[in-house]
Amino acid sequence: MSSGSDSEDSDEEILAVTTVSRSRKRSESQRPRVKQMSRTTFEYTLRLIFKDLSKKPLENRQGRPTIDAEKQLLLALWVLSTPNSYRLESSLFLIFNFRSVCDRFNVGRATAIRTVRRVVKALTKLKSRFISWPNHQEALHTAAELERASGFPGVIGIIDGTHIKIPAPKENSAAYINRKNVHSIQLQVVCNQKRKFTHCYVGQPGSMHDQRVLRVSPLRHILNSEEYFPENSHLIGDAAYSLYPHLLTPFKDNGHLSRQQLNYNKCLSSARMTIERAIGLLKCRFRSLLDKLYMTRTDFIPYTILACCILHNICIDLK
């Protein structure tokens, strides 16, 4: 990624979570905070994946008994939402932080790793249920809400990309180095007015430009189809993207924009703050994504990130 107009930095995304509107100034103590997952939300999530986490006991099983589903989900949530739950012992081996995870849940490292993978795989099976494109009524409702908030009409979603930092992969390491000279994996998301993700695409290496990620993602075909955009609606994105029939981007400010063009850019920027807040909220909820996701299996990292996006939507659905 070489363009200065690419996706906003993680610091700016996190700042967006706590940005207070000028018209509604609040004191520091009143700024919105990320709350812990409630017992109701936890139990709801547990019911969704309980069958995938439960195994029928085998007779004469050797070793320790299988840990129950509730403990498995608690452990996985702890790992995803706590920074530095993983750590690197050396450049070649990845292990769990024994004190913060294994001691806390009284399990071995191998059990903890398998538990996280089992929970993540169970959650990703729910993608089509919790991450879905808006229907006709939902799209019009989103457009009305965003127009009321920003003055920009016809917006049914905002697109943006963000980088999830990872350790240097063993294979094709250079391909994962982004414009900030760190290794990362790309996450492309679309959100609605409630900061809920309606489309997620993750897995491309960090060196790939946002526009290239869009071209290889399934979203490209959606942008060229009328059926997904009722009443000539559209998505909006930043200057890293090119224009599509249903994707609007800002005018390039060359110092000679008209008043109407400047107003267009201002309203588009105001509407785009929603996606910045959504990504910031995702990383605040799951702080393993905020600093660095200490995993070496690049084939499994996208599933982990997607699981966090699904949990993010579940939290929004249940308020």
Short mmCIF file of C-alpha atoms in Angstrom, two decimals:
data_model
loop_
_atom_site.label_atom_id
_atom_site.label_comp_id
_atom_site.label_asym_id
_atom_site.label_seq_id
_atom_site.Cartn_x
_atom_site.Cartn_y
_atom_site.Cartn_z
CA MET A 1 0.00 0.00 0.00
CA SER A 2 1.59 3.21 -1.12
CA SER A 3 -1.15 5.81 -1.31
CA GLY A 4 -1.52 8.26 1.56
CA SER A 5 -5.29 8.16 1.02
CA ASP A 6 -5.59 4.53 2.04
CA SER A 7 -7.50 3.24 5.04
CA GLU A 8 -7.30 5.23 8.24
CA ASP A 9 -4.73 4.24 10.86
CA SER A 10 -5.74 2.05 13.76
CA ASP A 11 -5.16 4.96 16.14
CA GLU A 12 -7.71 7.03 14.24
CA GLU A 13 -10.18 4.16 14.26
CA ILE A 14 -9.90 3.81 18.03
CA LEU A 15 -10.18 7.58 18.44
CA ALA A 16 -13.41 7.46 16.43
CA VAL A 17 -14.98 5.26 19.09
CA THR A 18 -14.65 7.97 21.71
CA THR A 19 -15.12 11.03 19.51
CA VAL A 20 -17.84 13.26 20.86
CA SER A 21 -20.06 15.32 18.58
CA ARG A 22 -19.47 19.06 18.80
CA SER A 23 -23.16 19.61 19.22
CA ARG A 24 -23.31 17.18 22.15
CA LYS A 25 -20.16 17.76 24.19
CA ARG A 26 -19.67 15.47 27.14
CA SER A 27 -17.19 15.26 29.94
CA GLU A 28 -14.41 12.66 29.88
CA SER A 29 -16.28 10.44 32.30
CA GLN A 30 -19.35 10.40 30.07
CA ARG A 31 -17.63 9.21 26.91
CA PRO A 32 -18.87 5.87 25.56
CA ARG A 33 -16.97 2.81 26.77
CA VAL A 34 -16.91 -0.79 25.61
CA LYS A 35 -18.87 -2.78 28.15
CA GLN A 36 -18.24 -6.38 29.11
CA MET A 37 -20.34 -9.03 27.43
CA SER A 38 -23.47 -9.60 29.50
CA ARG A 39 -24.46 -13.00 30.83
CA THR A 40 -27.51 -12.93 28.54
CA THR A 41 -25.36 -12.36 25.44
CA PHE A 42 -22.90 -15.03 26.53
CA GLU A 43 -25.61 -17.62 27.08
CA TYR A 44 -27.22 -16.73 23.74
CA THR A 45 -23.88 -17.25 21.95
CA LEU A 46 -23.28 -20.47 23.85
CA ARG A 47 -26.63 -21.89 22.71
CA LEU A 48 -25.75 -21.12 19.10
CA ILE A 49 -22.54 -23.16 19.11
CA PHE A 50 -23.18 -25.61 21.96
CA LYS A 51 -23.46 -28.67 19.70
CA ASP A 52 -20.16 -27.89 18.01
CA LEU A 53 -18.40 -27.61 21.36
CA SER A 54 -19.92 -30.69 22.97
CA LYS A 55 -18.57 -34.17 22.47
CA LYS A 56 -20.22 -37.37 23.53
CA PRO A 57 -18.12 -39.00 26.25
CA LEU A 58 -16.22 -42.10 25.15
CA GLU A 59 -15.95 -45.11 27.42
CA ASN A 60 -12.52 -45.78 28.88
CA ARG A 61 -11.24 -42.41 27.62
CA GLN A 62 -7.65 -41.83 28.66
CA GLY A 63 -6.37 -38.58 30.12
CA ARG A 64 -8.35 -35.61 31.37
CA PRO A 65 -12.10 -35.33 30.69
CA THR A 66 -13.24 -32.93 27.94
CA ILE A 67 -13.82 -29.42 29.27
CA ASP A 68 -17.43 -28.26 29.10
CA ALA A 69 -18.77 -25.98 26.38
CA GLU A 70 -19.21 -22.98 28.68
CA LYS A 71 -15.58 -23.05 29.74
CA GLN A 72 -14.48 -23.42 26.12
CA LEU A 73 -16.37 -20.30 25.09
CA LEU A 74 -15.11 -18.36 28.12
CA LEU A 75 -11.52 -19.28 27.29
CA ALA A 76 -11.87 -18.31 23.63
CA LEU A 77 -13.51 -14.98 24.50
CA TRP A 78 -10.70 -14.25 26.93
CA VAL A 79 -8.06 -14.92 24.27
CA LEU A 80 -9.83 -12.82 21.62
CA SER A 81 -10.62 -9.89 23.88
CA THR A 82 -7.36 -9.70 25.82
CA PRO A 83 -4.18 -8.24 24.31
CA ASN A 84 -1.07 -10.39 24.43
CA SER A 85 -2.97 -13.60 25.15
CA TYR A 86 -0.49 -15.12 22.76
CA ARG A 87 3.22 -14.43 22.84
CA LEU A 88 6.24 -15.45 20.79
CA GLU A 89 8.81 -17.56 22.62
CA SER A 90 11.13 -17.35 19.63
CA SER A 91 10.95 -16.54 15.95
CA LEU A 92 9.84 -20.10 15.20
CA PHE A 93 7.49 -21.15 18.00
CA LEU A 94 4.17 -19.71 19.08
CA ILE A 95 2.81 -20.48 22.53
CA PHE A 96 0.11 -19.23 24.83
CA ASN A 97 0.92 -16.81 27.60
CA PHE A 98 0.84 -19.46 30.32
CA ARG A 99 -0.03 -17.14 33.16
CA SER A 100 -2.92 -15.24 31.51
CA VAL A 101 -4.64 -18.17 29.81
CA CYS A 102 -3.57 -21.63 30.90
CA ASP A 103 -3.32 -20.85 34.60
CA ARG A 104 -6.53 -18.86 34.56
CA PHE A 105 -8.53 -21.73 33.04
CA ASN A 106 -6.44 -24.59 34.43
CA VAL A 107 -5.76 -26.20 31.06
CA GLY A 108 -2.66 -27.15 29.11
CA ARG A 109 -1.33 -25.10 26.23
CA ALA A 110 -2.33 -27.63 23.59
CA THR A 111 -5.85 -27.84 25.04
CA ALA A 112 -6.15 -24.06 25.05
CA ILE A 113 -5.04 -23.75 21.44
CA ARG A 114 -7.43 -26.49 20.29
CA THR A 115 -10.25 -24.89 22.26
CA VAL A 116 -9.80 -21.51 20.58
CA ARG A 117 -9.75 -23.16 17.16
CA ARG A 118 -12.87 -25.17 17.95
CA VAL A 119 -14.80 -22.08 19.09
CA VAL A 120 -13.63 -20.02 16.12
CA LYS A 121 -14.70 -22.67 13.63
CA ALA A 122 -18.09 -22.96 15.32
CA LEU A 123 -18.62 -19.21 15.17
CA THR A 124 -17.67 -18.90 11.50
CA LYS A 125 -20.47 -21.32 10.63
CA LEU A 126 -22.85 -18.53 11.68
CA LYS A 127 -21.55 -16.02 9.13
CA SER A 128 -24.58 -16.08 6.82
CA ARG A 129 -26.88 -15.61 9.81
CA PHE A 130 -25.19 -12.60 11.36
CA ILE A 131 -23.33 -10.96 8.46
CA SER A 132 -25.78 -10.46 5.61
CA TRP A 133 -26.58 -7.87 2.98
CA PRO A 134 -29.59 -5.70 3.89
CA ASN A 135 -32.94 -6.49 2.34
CA HIS A 136 -35.05 -3.80 0.65
CA GLN A 137 -36.63 -2.48 3.82
CA GLU A 138 -33.39 -2.55 5.83
CA ALA A 139 -31.52 -0.75 3.06
CA LEU A 140 -34.05 2.08 2.88
CA HIS A 141 -34.04 2.41 6.67
CA THR A 142 -30.24 2.65 6.71
CA ALA A 143 -30.29 5.27 3.95
CA ALA A 144 -32.82 7.38 5.85
CA GLU A 145 -30.85 7.19 9.10
CA LEU A 146 -27.52 8.07 7.49
CA GLU A 147 -29.05 10.95 5.53
CA ARG A 148 -30.56 12.30 8.74
CA ALA A 149 -27.18 12.14 10.45
CA SER A 150 -24.87 13.34 7.68
CA GLY A 151 -26.98 14.90 4.93
CA PHE A 152 -25.71 12.38 2.36
CA PRO A 153 -28.65 10.62 0.64
CA GLY A 154 -29.06 7.04 -0.55
CA VAL A 155 -26.26 5.42 1.50
CA ILE A 156 -27.03 1.81 2.48
CA GLY A 157 -23.51 1.03 3.67
CA ILE A 158 -19.98 2.35 4.12
CA ILE A 159 -16.92 0.40 2.98
CA ASP A 160 -13.42 0.53 4.38
CA GLY A 161 -10.41 -1.66 4.97
CA THR A 162 -8.16 -2.11 7.97
CA HIS A 163 -4.95 -3.98 8.73
CA ILE A 164 -4.63 -6.67 11.38
CA LYS A 165 -0.97 -6.91 12.40
CA ILE A 166 0.53 -10.40 12.55
CA PRO A 167 3.99 -11.92 13.11
CA ALA A 168 6.08 -12.45 9.99
CA PRO A 169 4.76 -15.59 8.24
CA LYS A 170 7.22 -18.35 7.41
CA GLU A 171 6.21 -18.38 3.74
CA ASN A 172 5.97 -15.35 1.43
CA SER A 173 6.73 -13.05 4.34
CA ALA A 174 7.44 -10.04 2.13
CA ALA A 175 3.92 -10.15 0.66
CA TYR A 176 2.45 -9.34 4.07
CA ILE A 177 4.46 -6.15 4.63
CA ASN A 178 2.17 -3.11 4.34
CA ARG A 179 2.98 0.54 3.68
CA LYS A 180 3.95 1.00 7.34
CA ASN A 181 6.55 -1.75 6.98
CA VAL A 182 4.78 -4.18 9.31
CA HIS A 183 3.26 -7.57 8.54
CA SER A 184 -0.53 -7.61 8.36
CA ILE A 185 -3.64 -9.18 6.89
CA GLN A 186 -6.36 -7.11 5.22
CA LEU A 187 -9.92 -6.92 6.54
CA GLN A 188 -12.49 -5.28 4.24
CA VAL A 189 -15.87 -4.49 5.80
CA VAL A 190 -19.15 -2.77 4.99
CA CYS A 191 -21.29 -1.48 7.85
CA ASN A 192 -24.71 0.11 8.31
CA GLN A 193 -25.84 3.01 10.50
CA LYS A 194 -25.72 0.83 13.64
CA ARG A 195 -22.04 -0.01 13.04
CA LYS A 196 -23.08 -3.56 12.23
CA PHE A 197 -21.12 -5.34 9.50
CA THR A 198 -23.17 -6.31 6.45
CA HIS A 199 -20.23 -7.68 4.48
CA CYS A 200 -16.79 -8.97 5.52
CA TYR A 201 -13.88 -10.12 3.40
CA VAL A 202 -10.62 -11.07 5.08
CA GLY A 203 -7.40 -12.86 4.22
CA GLN A 204 -5.49 -10.86 1.63
CA PRO A 205 -1.88 -9.93 2.53
CA GLY A 206 -1.10 -6.48 3.85
CA SER A 207 0.87 -5.36 0.78
CA MET A 208 -2.30 -5.39 -1.31
CA HIS A 209 -3.97 -2.02 -1.96
CA ASP A 210 -7.56 -1.46 -0.81
CA GLN A 211 -8.78 -1.13 -4.38
CA ARG A 212 -7.12 -4.41 -5.35
CA VAL A 213 -8.74 -6.13 -2.36
CA LEU A 214 -12.12 -4.88 -3.56
CA ARG A 215 -11.51 -6.15 -7.09
CA VAL A 216 -10.81 -9.69 -5.91
CA SER A 217 -13.57 -9.78 -3.29
CA PRO A 218 -17.17 -10.95 -3.89
CA LEU A 219 -18.31 -7.39 -3.20
CA ARG A 220 -17.16 -6.35 -6.66
CA HIS A 221 -20.00 -8.32 -8.26
CA ILE A 222 -22.53 -6.87 -5.80
CA LEU A 223 -21.48 -3.33 -6.73
CA ASN A 224 -22.33 -3.98 -10.37
CA SER A 225 -25.78 -5.42 -9.66
CA GLU A 226 -28.96 -3.35 -9.40
CA GLU A 227 -30.80 -5.89 -7.26
CA TYR A 228 -28.69 -5.13 -4.18
CA PHE A 229 -29.30 -1.37 -4.31
CA PRO A 230 -32.99 -0.40 -4.16
CA GLU A 231 -34.03 3.00 -5.49
CA ASN A 232 -30.60 3.74 -6.97
CA SER A 233 -28.87 3.62 -3.58
CA HIS A 234 -25.12 3.14 -3.11
CA LEU A 235 -22.15 2.56 -0.84
CA ILE A 236 -19.62 5.24 0.00
CA GLY A 237 -15.88 4.87 0.52
CA ASP A 238 -12.72 6.91 0.86
CA ALA A 239 -10.31 8.02 -1.85
CA ALA A 240 -8.52 4.65 -1.84
CA TYR A 241 -11.38 3.24 -3.95
CA SER A 242 -12.39 3.84 -7.55
CA LEU A 243 -15.88 4.75 -8.64
CA TYR A 244 -18.37 1.95 -9.32
CA PRO A 245 -22.00 2.14 -10.43
CA HIS A 246 -22.98 1.85 -6.76
CA LEU A 247 -19.87 3.10 -4.94
CA LEU A 248 -19.29 6.83 -4.47
CA THR A 249 -15.96 8.34 -3.40
CA PRO A 250 -14.87 11.93 -2.62
CA PHE A 251 -13.71 14.46 -5.19
CA LYS A 252 -9.93 14.83 -5.26
CA ASP A 253 -9.22 18.18 -3.66
CA ASN A 254 -6.91 19.97 -6.08
CA GLY A 255 -7.65 23.38 -4.61
CA HIS A 256 -10.20 24.24 -7.27
CA LEU A 257 -13.33 22.43 -6.08
CA SER A 258 -16.66 24.20 -6.28
CA ARG A 259 -18.75 24.92 -3.21
CA GLN A 260 -21.07 22.06 -4.14
CA GLN A 261 -18.14 19.64 -4.47
CA LEU A 262 -16.72 20.73 -1.12
CA ASN A 263 -20.12 20.23 0.49
CA TYR A 264 -20.36 16.78 -1.12
CA ASN A 265 -16.97 15.81 0.34
CA LYS A 266 -17.95 17.16 3.76
CA CYS A 267 -21.20 15.18 3.89
CA LEU A 268 -19.47 12.03 2.61
CA SER A 269 -16.77 12.38 5.24
CA SER A 270 -19.40 12.82 7.94
CA ALA A 271 -21.18 9.63 6.86
CA ARG A 272 -17.88 7.71 6.68
CA MET A 273 -17.24 8.26 10.37
CA THR A 274 -19.64 5.39 11.01
CA ILE A 275 -17.25 2.83 9.52
CA GLU A 276 -14.33 4.29 11.45
CA ARG A 277 -16.31 3.89 14.66
CA ALA A 278 -17.33 0.35 13.69
CA ILE A 279 -13.75 -0.79 13.08
CA GLY A 280 -12.58 0.99 16.21
CA LEU A 281 -15.31 -0.68 18.24
CA LEU A 282 -14.38 -4.09 16.80
CA LYS A 283 -10.75 -3.66 17.87
CA CYS A 284 -11.70 -2.31 21.28
CA ARG A 285 -13.94 -5.30 21.91
CA PHE A 286 -11.37 -7.80 20.66
CA ARG A 287 -8.05 -6.31 21.59
CA SER A 288 -6.10 -9.21 20.12
CA LEU A 289 -6.81 -7.43 16.81
CA LEU A 290 -5.67 -4.04 18.09
CA ASP A 291 -1.94 -4.52 18.64
CA LYS A 292 -0.91 -7.77 16.98
CA LEU A 293 -2.65 -11.09 16.47
CA TYR A 294 0.03 -13.53 17.56
CA MET A 295 -0.72 -16.43 15.25
CA THR A 296 1.58 -17.99 12.68
CA ARG A 297 -0.96 -20.04 10.72
CA THR A 298 -2.00 -17.62 7.99
CA ASP A 299 -4.64 -20.09 6.85
CA PHE A 300 -6.41 -19.87 10.23
CA ILE A 301 -5.97 -16.15 10.99
CA PRO A 302 -8.84 -15.08 8.66
CA TYR A 303 -11.25 -17.41 10.50
CA THR A 304 -10.23 -15.84 13.82
CA ILE A 305 -10.82 -12.31 12.51
CA LEU A 306 -14.14 -13.32 10.97
CA ALA A 307 -15.24 -14.86 14.28
CA CYS A 308 -14.56 -11.52 15.98
CA CYS A 309 -16.71 -9.74 13.36
CA ILE A 310 -19.56 -12.20 13.99
CA LEU A 311 -19.33 -11.70 17.76
CA HIS A 312 -19.30 -7.93 17.16
CA ASN A 313 -22.60 -8.19 15.28
CA ILE A 314 -24.11 -10.44 17.95
CA CYS A 315 -23.25 -7.85 20.59
CA ILE A 316 -24.92 -5.11 18.51
CA ASP A 317 -28.03 -7.23 17.90
CA LEU A 318 -28.43 -7.83 21.62
CA LYS A 319 -27.42 -4.28 22.53
#
